[in-house]
PDB file of C-alpha atoms in Angstrom:
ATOM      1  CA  UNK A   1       0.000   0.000   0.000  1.00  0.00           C
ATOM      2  CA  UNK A   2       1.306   3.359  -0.975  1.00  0.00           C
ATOM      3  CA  UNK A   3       1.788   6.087   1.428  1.00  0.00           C
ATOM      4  CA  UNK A   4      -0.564   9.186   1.124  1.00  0.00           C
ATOM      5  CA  UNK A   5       2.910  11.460   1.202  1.00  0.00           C
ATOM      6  CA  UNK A   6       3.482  11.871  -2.512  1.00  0.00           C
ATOM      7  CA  UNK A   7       7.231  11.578  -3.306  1.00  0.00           C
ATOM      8  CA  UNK A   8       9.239  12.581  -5.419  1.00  0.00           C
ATOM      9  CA  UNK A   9      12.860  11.214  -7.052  1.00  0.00           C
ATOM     10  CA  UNK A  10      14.589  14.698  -6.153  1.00  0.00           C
ATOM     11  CA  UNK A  11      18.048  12.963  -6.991  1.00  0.00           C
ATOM     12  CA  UNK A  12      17.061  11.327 -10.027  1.00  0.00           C
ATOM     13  CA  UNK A  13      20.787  11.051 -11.340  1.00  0.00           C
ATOM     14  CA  UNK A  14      21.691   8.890  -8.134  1.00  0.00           C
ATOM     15  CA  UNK A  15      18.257   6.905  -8.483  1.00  0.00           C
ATOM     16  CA  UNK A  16      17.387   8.267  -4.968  1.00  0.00           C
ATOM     17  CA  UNK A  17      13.842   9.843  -3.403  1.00  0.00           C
ATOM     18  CA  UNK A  18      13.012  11.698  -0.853  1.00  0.00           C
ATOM     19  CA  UNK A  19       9.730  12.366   0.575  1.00  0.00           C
ATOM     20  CA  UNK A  20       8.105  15.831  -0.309  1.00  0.00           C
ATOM     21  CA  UNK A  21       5.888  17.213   2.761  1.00  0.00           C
ATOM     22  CA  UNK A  22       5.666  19.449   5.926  1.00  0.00           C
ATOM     23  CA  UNK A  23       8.909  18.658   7.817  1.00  0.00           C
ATOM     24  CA  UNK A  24       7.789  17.338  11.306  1.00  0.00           C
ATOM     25  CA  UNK A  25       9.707  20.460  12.868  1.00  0.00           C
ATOM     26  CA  UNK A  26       7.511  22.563  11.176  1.00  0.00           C
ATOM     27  CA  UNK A  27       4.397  21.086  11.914  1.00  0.00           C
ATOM     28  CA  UNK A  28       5.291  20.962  15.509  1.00  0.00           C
ATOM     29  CA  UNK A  29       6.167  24.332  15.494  1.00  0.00           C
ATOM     30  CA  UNK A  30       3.042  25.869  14.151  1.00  0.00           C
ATOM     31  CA  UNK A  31       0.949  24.082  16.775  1.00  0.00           C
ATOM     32  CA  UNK A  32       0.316  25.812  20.288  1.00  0.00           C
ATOM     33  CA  UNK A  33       0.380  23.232  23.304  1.00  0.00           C
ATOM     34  CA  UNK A  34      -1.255  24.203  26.709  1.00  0.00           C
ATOM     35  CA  UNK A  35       0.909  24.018  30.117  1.00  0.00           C
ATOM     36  CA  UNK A  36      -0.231  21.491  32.433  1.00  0.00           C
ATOM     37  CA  UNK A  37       1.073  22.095  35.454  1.00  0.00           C
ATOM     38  CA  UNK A  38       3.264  19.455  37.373  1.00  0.00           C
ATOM     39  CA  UNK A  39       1.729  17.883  40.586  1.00  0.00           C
ATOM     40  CA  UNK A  40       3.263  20.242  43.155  1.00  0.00           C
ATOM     41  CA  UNK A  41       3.382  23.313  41.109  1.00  0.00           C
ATOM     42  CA  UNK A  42       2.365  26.739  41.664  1.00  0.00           C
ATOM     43  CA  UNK A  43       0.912  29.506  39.931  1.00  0.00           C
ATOM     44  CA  UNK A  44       1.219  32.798  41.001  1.00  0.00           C
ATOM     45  CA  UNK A  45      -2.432  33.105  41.580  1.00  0.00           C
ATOM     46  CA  UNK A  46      -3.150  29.933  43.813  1.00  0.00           C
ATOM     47  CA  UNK A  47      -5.176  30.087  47.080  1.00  0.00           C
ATOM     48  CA  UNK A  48      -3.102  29.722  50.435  1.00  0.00           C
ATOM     49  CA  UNK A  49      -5.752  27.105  52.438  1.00  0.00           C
ATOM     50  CA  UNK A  50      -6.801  28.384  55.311  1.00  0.00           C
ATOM     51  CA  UNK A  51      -5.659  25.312  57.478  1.00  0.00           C
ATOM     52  CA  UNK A  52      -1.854  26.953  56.034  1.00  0.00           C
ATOM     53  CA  UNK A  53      -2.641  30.623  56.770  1.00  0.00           C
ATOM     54  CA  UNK A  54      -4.092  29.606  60.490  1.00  0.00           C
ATOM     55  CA  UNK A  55      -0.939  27.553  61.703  1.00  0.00           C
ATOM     56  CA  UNK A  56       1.613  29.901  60.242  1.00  0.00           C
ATOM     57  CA  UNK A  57      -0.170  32.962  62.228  1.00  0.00           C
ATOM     58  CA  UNK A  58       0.441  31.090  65.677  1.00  0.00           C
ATOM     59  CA  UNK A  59       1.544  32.208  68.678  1.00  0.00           C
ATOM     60  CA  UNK A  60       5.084  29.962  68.119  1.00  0.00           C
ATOM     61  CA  UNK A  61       9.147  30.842  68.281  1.00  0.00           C
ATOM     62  CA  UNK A  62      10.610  32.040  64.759  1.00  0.00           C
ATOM     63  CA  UNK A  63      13.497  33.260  63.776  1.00  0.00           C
ATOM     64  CA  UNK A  64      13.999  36.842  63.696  1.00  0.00           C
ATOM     65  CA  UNK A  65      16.137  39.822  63.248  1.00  0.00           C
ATOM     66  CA  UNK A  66      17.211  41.790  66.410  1.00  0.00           C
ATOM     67  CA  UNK A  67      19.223  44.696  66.721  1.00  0.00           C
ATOM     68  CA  UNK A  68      21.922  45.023  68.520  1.00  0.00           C
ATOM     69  CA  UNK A  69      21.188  48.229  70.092  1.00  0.00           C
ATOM     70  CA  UNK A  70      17.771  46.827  70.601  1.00  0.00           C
ATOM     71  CA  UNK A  71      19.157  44.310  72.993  1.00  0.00           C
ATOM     72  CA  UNK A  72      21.835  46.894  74.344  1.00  0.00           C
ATOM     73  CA  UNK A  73      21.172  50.190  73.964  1.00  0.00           C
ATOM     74  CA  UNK A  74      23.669  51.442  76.700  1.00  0.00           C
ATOM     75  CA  UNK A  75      26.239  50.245  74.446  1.00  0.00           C
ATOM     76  CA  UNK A  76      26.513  53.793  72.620  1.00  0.00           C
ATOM     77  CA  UNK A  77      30.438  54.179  71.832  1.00  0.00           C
ATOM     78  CA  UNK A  78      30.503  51.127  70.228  1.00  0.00           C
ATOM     79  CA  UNK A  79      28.898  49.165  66.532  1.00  0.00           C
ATOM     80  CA  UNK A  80      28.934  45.879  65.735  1.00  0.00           C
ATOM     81  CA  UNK A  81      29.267  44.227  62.487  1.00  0.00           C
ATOM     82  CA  UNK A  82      26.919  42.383  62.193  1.00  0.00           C
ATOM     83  CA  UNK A  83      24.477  45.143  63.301  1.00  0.00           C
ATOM     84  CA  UNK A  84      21.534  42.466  63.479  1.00  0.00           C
ATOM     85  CA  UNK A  85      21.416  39.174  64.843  1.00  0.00           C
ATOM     86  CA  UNK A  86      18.673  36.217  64.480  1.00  0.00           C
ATOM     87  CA  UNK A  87      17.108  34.981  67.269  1.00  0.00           C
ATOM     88  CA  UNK A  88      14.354  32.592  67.944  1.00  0.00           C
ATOM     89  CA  UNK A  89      11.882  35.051  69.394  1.00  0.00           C
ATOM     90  CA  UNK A  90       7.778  34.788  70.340  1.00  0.00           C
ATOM     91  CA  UNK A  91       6.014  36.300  67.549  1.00  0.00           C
ATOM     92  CA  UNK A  92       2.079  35.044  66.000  1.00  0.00           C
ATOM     93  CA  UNK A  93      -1.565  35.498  66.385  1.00  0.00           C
ATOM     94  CA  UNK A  94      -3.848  35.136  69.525  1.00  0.00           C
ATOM     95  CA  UNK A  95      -6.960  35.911  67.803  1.00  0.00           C
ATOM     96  CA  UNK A  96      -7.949  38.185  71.245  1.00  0.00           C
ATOM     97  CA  UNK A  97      -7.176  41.640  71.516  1.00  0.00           C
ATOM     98  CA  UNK A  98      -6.689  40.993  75.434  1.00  0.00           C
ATOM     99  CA  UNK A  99      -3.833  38.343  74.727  1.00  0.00           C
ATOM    100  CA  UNK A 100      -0.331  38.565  73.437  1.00  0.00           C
ATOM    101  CA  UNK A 101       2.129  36.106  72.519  1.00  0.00           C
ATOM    102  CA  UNK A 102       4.598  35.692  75.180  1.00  0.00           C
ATOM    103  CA  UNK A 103       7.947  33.782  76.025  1.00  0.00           C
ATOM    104  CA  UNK A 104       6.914  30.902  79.102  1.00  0.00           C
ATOM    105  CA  UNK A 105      10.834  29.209  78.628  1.00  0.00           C
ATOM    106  CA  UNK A 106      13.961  31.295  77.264  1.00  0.00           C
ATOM    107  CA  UNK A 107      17.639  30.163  77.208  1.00  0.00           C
ATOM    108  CA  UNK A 108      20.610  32.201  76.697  1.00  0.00           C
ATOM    109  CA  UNK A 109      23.209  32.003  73.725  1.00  0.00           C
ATOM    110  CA  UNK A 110      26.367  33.423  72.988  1.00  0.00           C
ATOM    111  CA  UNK A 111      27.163  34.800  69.148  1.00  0.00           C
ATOM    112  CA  UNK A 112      30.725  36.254  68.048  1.00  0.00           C
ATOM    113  CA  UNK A 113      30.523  39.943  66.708  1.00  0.00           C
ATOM    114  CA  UNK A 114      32.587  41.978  65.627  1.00  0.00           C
ATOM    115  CA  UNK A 115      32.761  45.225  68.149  1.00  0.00           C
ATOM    116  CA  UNK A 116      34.377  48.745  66.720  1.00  0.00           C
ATOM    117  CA  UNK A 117      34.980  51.637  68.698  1.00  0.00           C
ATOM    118  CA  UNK A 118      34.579  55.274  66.926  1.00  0.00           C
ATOM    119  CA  UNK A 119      36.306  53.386  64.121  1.00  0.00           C
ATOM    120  CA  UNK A 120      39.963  53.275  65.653  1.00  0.00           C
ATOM    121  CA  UNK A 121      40.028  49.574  66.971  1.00  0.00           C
ATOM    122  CA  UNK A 122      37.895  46.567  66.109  1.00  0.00           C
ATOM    123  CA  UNK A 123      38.403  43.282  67.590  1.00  0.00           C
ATOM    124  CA  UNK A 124      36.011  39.856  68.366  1.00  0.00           C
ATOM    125  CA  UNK A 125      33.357  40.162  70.936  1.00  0.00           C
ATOM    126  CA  UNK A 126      31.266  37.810  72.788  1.00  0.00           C
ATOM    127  CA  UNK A 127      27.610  38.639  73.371  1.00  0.00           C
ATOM    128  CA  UNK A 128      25.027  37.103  75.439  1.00  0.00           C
ATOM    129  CA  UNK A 129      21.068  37.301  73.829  1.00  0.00           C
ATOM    130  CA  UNK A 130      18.029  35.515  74.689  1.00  0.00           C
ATOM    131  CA  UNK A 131      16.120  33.157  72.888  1.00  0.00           C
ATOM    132  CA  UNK A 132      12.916  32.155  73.400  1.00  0.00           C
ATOM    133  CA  UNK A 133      12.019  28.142  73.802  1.00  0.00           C
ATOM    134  CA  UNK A 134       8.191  28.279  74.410  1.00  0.00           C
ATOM    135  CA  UNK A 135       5.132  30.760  74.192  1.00  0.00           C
ATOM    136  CA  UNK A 136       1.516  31.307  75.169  1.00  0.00           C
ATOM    137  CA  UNK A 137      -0.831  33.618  74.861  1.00  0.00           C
ATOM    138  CA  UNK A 138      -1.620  35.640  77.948  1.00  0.00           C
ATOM    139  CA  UNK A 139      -3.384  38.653  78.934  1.00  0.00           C
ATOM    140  CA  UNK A 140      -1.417  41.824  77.932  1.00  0.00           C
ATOM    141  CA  UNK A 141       0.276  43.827  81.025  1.00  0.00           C
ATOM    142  CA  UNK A 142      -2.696  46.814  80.630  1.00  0.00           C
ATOM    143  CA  UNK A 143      -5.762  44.773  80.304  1.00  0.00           C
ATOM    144  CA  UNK A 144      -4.746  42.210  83.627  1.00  0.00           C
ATOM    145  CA  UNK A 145      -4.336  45.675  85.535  1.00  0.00           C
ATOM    146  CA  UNK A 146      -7.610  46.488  84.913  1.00  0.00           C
ATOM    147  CA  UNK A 147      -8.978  43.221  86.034  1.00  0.00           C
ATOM    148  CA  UNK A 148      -6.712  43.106  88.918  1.00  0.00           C
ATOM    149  CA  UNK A 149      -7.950  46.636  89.888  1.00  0.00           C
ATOM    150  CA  UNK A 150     -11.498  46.772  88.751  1.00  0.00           C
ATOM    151  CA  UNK A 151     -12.581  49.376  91.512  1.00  0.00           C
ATOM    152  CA  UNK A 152     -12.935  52.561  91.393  1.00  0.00           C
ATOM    153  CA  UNK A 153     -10.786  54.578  93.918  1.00  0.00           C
ATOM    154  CA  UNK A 154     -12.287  55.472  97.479  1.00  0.00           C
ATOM    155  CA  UNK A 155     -10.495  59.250  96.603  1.00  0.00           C
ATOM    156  CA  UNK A 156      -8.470  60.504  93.926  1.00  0.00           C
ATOM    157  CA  UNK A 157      -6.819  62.563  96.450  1.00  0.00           C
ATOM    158  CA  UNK A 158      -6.721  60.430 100.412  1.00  0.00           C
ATOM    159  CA  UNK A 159      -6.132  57.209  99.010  1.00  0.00           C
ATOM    160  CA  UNK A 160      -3.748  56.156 102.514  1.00  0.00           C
ATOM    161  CA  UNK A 161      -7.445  57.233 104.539  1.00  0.00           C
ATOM    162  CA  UNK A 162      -9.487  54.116 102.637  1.00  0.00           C
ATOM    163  CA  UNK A 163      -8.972  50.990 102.448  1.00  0.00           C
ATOM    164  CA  UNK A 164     -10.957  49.214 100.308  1.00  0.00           C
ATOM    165  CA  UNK A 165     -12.492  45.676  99.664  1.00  0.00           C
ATOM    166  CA  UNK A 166     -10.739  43.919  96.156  1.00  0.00           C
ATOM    167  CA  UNK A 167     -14.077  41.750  95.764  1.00  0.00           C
ATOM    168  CA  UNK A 168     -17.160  44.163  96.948  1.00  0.00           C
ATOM    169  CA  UNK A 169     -15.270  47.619  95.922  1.00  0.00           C
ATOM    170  CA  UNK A 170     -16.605  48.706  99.349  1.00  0.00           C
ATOM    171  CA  UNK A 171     -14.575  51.589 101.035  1.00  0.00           C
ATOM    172  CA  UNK A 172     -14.047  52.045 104.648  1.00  0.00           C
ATOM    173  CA  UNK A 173     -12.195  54.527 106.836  1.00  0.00           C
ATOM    174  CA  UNK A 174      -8.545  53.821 107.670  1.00  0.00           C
ATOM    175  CA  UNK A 175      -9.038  55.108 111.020  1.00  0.00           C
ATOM    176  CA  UNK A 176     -11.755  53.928 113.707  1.00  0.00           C
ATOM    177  CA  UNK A 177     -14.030  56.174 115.855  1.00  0.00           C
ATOM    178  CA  UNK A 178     -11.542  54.500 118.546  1.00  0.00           C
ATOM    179  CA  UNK A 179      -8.268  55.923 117.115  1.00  0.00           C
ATOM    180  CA  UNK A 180      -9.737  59.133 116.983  1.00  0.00           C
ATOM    181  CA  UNK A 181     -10.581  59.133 120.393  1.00  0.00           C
ATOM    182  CA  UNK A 182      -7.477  58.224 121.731  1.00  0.00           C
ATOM    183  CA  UNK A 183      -6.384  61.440 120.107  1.00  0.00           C
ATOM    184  CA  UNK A 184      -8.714  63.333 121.382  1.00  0.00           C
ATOM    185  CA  UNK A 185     -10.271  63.842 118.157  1.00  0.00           C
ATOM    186  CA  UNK A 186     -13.509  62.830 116.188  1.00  0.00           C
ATOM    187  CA  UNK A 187     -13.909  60.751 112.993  1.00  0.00           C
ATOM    188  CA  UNK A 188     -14.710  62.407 110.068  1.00  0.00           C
ATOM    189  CA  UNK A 189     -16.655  59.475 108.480  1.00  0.00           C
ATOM    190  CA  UNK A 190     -16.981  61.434 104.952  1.00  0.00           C
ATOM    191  CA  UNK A 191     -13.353  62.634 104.877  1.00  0.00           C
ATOM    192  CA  UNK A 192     -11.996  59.447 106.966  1.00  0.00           C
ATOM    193  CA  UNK A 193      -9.853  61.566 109.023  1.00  0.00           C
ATOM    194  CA  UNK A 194      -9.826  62.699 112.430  1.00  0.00           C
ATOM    195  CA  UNK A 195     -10.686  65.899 113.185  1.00  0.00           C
ATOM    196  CA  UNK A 196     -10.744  68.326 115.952  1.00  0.00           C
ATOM    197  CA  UNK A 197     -14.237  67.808 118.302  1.00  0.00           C
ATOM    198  CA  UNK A 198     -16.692  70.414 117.258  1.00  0.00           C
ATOM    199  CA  UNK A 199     -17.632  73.056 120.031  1.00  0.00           C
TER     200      UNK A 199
END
């Protein structure tokens, strides 16, 4: 059976043919062939899973960049090459504005910097810097305070002349009718002081 390629004897003198047609180059080249995408590929637009985003947001110890001077900020007539140093540090999400992400463990390490002084001498110094090894969320400095101290003073002004209850916010005076008495004063049960006996 004869192929549907017509040929042609291009070389007649040497009794040889070649095939006349598209070459396959050409035919290959002329054709446009979609990417499919590996298994494990990304594009540029793909969707971070929210399982992904969550855990990467914890409250966990990554590495970071400190500054020196962060770390020792006395240390003013010296600089350090490097000026930066990474440390495992708390850092994430606590998904409550009342909470922060705070160190429960921390170890200390020792790094080799270079330390210059006003750019005359520069030798090898050992530093000291903490890491931290755990974290947790807990209530933020401000907002434990507030729960600590939920009262309202007795008086802005003669807070020593109350003393006051932590659970019932009641105020009493300081001083007793007693006290006053063995003064020779009275109690002033508004101003909680003693005061000289009315004539």
């Amino acid at each position: 059976m004869k192929s549907k390629v017509q040929t042609s004897c291009l070389l007649r003198a040497q009794g040889e043919c070649k095939p006349v047609g598209p070459e396959p180059n050409s035919l290959a080249g002329s054709q446009k062939t979609a990417h499919i995408p590996k298994d494990g590929e990304k594009s540029e637009n793909d969707v971070v899973p929210f399982m992904d985003v969550y855990n990467k947001s914890m409250c966990r110890t990554r590495e970071m960049l400190v500054d020196i001077f962060q770390e020792y900020p006395d240390e003013i007539e010296h600089t350090y090459i490097p000026s930066c140093v990474v440390l495992m540090r708390c850092a994430g999400c606590c998904n409550d504005e009342a909470l922060e992400c705070v160190p429960t463990e921390t170890k200390n390490v020792t790094m080799e910097v270079i330390q210059v002084k006003q750019r005359v001498s520069q030798h090898h110094f050992l530093l000291s810097f903490t890491e931290h090894r755990k974290c947790e969320c807990r209530p933020k400095p401000e907002v434990k305070a507030k729960k600590e101290n939920h009262c309202e003073p007795c008086s802005e002004r003669r807070k020593r002349l109350f003393v006051q209850d932590p659970l019932t916010c009641k105020c009493s005076c300081k001083f007793t009718q007693l006290d006053c008495k063995s003064r020779r004063l009275e109690l002033n049960e508004r101003a909680c002081r003693c005061d000289k006996p009315r004539r």
